[in-house]
Short mmCIF file of C-alpha atoms in Angstrom, two decimals:
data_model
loop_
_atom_site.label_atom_id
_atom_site.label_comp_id
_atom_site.label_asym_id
_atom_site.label_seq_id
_atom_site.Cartn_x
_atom_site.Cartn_y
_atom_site.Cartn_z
CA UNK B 219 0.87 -27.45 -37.30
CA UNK B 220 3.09 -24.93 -39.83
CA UNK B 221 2.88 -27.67 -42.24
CA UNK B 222 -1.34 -28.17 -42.44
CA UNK B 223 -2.63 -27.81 -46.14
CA UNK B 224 -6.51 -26.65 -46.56
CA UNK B 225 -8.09 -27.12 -49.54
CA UNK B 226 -10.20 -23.89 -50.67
CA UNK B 227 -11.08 -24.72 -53.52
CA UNK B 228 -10.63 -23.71 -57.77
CA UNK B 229 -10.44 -20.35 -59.08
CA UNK B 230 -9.81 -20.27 -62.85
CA UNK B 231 -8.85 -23.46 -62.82
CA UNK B 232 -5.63 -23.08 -60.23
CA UNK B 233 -6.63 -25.09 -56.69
CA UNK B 234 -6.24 -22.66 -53.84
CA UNK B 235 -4.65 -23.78 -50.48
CA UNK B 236 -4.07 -22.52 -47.12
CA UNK B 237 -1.56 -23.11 -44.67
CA UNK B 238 -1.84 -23.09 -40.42
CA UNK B 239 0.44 -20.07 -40.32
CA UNK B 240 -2.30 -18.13 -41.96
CA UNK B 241 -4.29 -18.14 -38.69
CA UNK B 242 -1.22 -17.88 -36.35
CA UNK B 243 1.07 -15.55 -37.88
CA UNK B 244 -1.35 -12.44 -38.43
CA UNK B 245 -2.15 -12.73 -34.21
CA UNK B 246 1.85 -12.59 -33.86
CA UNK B 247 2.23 -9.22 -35.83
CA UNK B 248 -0.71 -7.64 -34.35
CA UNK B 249 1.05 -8.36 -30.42
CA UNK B 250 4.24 -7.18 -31.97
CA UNK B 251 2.70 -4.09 -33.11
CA UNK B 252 1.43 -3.17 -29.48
CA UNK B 253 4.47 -4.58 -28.08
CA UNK B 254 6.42 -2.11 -30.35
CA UNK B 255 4.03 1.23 -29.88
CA UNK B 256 4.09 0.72 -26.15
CA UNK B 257 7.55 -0.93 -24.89
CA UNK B 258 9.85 -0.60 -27.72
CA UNK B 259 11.72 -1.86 -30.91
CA UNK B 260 13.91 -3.28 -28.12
CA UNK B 261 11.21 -5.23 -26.70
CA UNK B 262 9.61 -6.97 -29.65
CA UNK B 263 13.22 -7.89 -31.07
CA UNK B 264 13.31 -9.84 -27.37
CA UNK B 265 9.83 -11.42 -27.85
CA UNK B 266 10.61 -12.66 -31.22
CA UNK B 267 13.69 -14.22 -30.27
CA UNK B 268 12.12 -15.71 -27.12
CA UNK B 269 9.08 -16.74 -29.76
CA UNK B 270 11.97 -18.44 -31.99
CA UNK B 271 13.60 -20.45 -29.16
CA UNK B 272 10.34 -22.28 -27.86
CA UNK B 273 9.64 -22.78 -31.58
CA UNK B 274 13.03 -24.50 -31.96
CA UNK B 275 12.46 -26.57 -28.67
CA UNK B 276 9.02 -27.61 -29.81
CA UNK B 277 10.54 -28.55 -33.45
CA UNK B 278 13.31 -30.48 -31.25
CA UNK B 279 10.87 -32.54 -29.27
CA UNK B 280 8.42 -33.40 -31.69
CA UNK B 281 11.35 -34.21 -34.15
CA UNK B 282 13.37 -36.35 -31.29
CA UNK B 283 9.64 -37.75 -29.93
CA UNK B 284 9.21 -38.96 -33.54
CA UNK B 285 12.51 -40.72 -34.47
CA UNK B 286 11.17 -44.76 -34.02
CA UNK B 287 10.62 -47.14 -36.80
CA UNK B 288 7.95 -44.85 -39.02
CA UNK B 289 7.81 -47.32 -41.74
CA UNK B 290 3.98 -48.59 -40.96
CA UNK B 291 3.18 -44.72 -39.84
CA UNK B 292 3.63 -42.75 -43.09
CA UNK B 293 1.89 -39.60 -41.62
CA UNK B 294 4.38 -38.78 -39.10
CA UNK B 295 7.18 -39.74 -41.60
CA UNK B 296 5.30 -36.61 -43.87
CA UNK B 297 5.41 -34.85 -41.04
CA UNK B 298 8.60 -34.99 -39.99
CA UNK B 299 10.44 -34.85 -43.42
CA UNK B 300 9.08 -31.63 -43.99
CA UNK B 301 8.91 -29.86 -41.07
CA UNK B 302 12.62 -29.11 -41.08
CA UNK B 303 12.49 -26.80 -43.89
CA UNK B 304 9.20 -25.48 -42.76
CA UNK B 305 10.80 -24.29 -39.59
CA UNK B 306 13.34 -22.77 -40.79
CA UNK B 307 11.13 -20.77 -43.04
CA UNK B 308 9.43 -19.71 -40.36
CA UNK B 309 12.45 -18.82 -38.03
CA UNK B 310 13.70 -16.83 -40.91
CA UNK B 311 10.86 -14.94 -41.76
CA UNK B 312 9.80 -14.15 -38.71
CA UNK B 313 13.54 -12.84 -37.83
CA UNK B 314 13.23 -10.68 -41.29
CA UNK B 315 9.31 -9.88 -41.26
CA UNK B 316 9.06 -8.97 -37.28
CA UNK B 317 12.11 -6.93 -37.75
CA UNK B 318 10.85 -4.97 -40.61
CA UNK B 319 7.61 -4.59 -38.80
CA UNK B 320 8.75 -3.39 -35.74
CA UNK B 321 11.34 -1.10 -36.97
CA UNK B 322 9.66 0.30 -39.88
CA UNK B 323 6.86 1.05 -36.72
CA UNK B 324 9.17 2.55 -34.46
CA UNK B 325 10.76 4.67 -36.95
CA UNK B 326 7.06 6.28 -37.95
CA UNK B 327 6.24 6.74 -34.38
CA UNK B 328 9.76 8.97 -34.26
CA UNK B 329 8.91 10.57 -37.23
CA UNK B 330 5.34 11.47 -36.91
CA UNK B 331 5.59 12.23 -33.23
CA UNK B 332 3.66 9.57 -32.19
CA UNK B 333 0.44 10.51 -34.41
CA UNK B 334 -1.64 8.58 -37.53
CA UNK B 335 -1.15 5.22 -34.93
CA UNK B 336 -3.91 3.25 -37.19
CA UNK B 337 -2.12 4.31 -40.40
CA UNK B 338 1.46 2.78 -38.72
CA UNK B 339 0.30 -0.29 -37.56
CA UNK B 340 -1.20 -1.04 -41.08
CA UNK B 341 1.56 0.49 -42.84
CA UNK B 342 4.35 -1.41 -40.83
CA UNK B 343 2.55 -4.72 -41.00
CA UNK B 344 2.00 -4.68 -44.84
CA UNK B 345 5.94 -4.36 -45.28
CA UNK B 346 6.81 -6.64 -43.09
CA UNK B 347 3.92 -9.40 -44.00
CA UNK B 348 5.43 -8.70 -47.18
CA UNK B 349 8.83 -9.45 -46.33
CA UNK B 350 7.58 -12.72 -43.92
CA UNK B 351 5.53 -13.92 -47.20
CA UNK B 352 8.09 -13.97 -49.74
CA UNK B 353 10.23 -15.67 -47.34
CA UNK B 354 8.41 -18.37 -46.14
CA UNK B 355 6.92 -19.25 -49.95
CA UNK B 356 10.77 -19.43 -51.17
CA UNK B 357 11.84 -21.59 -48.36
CA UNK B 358 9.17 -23.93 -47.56
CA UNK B 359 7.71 -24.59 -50.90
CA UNK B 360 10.41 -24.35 -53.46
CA UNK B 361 11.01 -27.53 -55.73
CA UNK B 362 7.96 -28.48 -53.96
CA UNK B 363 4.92 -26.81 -56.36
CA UNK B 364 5.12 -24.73 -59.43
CA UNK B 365 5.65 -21.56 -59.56
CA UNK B 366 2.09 -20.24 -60.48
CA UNK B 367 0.75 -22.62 -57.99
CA UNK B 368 2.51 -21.08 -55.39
CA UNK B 369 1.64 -17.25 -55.86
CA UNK B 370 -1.90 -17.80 -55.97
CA UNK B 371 -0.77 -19.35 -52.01
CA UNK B 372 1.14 -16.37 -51.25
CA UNK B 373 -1.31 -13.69 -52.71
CA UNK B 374 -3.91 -14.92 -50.80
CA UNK B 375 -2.39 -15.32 -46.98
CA UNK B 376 -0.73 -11.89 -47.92
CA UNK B 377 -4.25 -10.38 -48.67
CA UNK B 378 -5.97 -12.03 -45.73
CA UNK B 379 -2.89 -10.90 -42.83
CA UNK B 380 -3.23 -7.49 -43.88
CA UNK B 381 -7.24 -7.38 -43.60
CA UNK B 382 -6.37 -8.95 -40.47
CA UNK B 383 -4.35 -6.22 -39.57
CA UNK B 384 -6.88 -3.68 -40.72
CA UNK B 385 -9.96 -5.40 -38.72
CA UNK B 386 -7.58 -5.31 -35.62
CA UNK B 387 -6.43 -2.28 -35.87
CA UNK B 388 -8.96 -0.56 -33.62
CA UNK B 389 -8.05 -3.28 -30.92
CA UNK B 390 -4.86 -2.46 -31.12
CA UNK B 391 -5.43 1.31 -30.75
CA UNK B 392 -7.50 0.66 -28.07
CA UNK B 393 -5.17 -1.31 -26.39
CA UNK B 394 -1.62 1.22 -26.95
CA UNK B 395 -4.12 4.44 -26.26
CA UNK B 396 -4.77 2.42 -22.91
CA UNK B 397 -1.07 1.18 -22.02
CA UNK B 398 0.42 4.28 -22.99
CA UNK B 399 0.83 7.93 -21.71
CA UNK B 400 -1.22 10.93 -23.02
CA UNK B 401 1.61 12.64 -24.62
CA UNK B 402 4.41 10.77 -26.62
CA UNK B 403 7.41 12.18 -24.25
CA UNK B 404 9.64 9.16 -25.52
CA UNK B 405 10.80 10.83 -28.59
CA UNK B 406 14.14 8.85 -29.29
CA UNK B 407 12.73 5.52 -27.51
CA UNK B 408 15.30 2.95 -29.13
CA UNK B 409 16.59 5.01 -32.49
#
């Protein structure tokens, strides 16, 4: 669930959460990133719009499958009184984030003739985890915590998807050197 709180813990005094996203979200940019090296800006744009519209079905069914009498079952009225705004955050950041990602990726790749594919993928991700951060923390938690208990939030799911990024990026390497050819003949692939 987008909308699961962990409790980490204090530091200085400021309680730091996590969120569900913070396991799911790093996995999607790390398939984008392949999906982008290998098949094309094209490609991901299609994924993350496919990704976007089973999202929105799942919100829709688990939003219709909850609309009863909630008024001895406070958890799923929680649930579903946030969730709205969560999803949208999420549609909207992944539209802005993947986007940046994959473009920002594809671009490189055009630019540096297909070389320094470690430094891309970790390059690309950090803008566009950067991009997906700052808009899900404005949309799903504004009016909802303070301000400074919000970047801690934000800081710390930015930090950890780009380590996650870094610790994958060999995978991913592995993976493009293995789905692609030898020499980068698709020069102008999507511009």
């Amino acid at each position: 669930m987008i909308t699961r709180i962990i409790y980490l813990g204090d530091i200085n005094g400021i309680s730091i959460y996590i969120t569900g996203c913070l396991f799911i979200i790093p996995f999607c940019f790390f398939v984008q990133d392949i999906v982008t090296e290998v098949y094309g800006h094209i490609f991901t744009m299609l994924m993350i719009v496919c990704s976007i519209i089973v999202l929105s079905i799942y919100f829709l069914l688990f939003y219709l499958t909850a609309m009863y009498d909630q008024s001895d079952n406070t958890l799923i009225s929680n649930i579903t009184t946030v969730m709205p705004r969560h999803t949208i955050a999420l549609v909207v950041s992944l539209l802005v984030g993947g986007f940046i990602n994959s473009f920002i990726l594809n671009k490189l790749r055009i630019k540096l003739v297909g070389k320094f594919l470690a430094i891309r993928f970790i390059f690309s991700t950090a803008i566009g985890e950067a991009f997906f951060q700052t808009i899900t923390v404005l949309i799903s938690w504004y009016g909802t915590f303070y301000i400074y208990e919000v970047i801690p939030i934000a800081i710390l799911a930015y930090i950890y998807k780009v380590l996650f990024e870094i610790a994958m990026t060999p995978i991913s390497v592995a993976v493009c050197d293995k789905l692609t050819p030898d020499i980068f003949k698709y020069k102008d692939m999507n511009d």
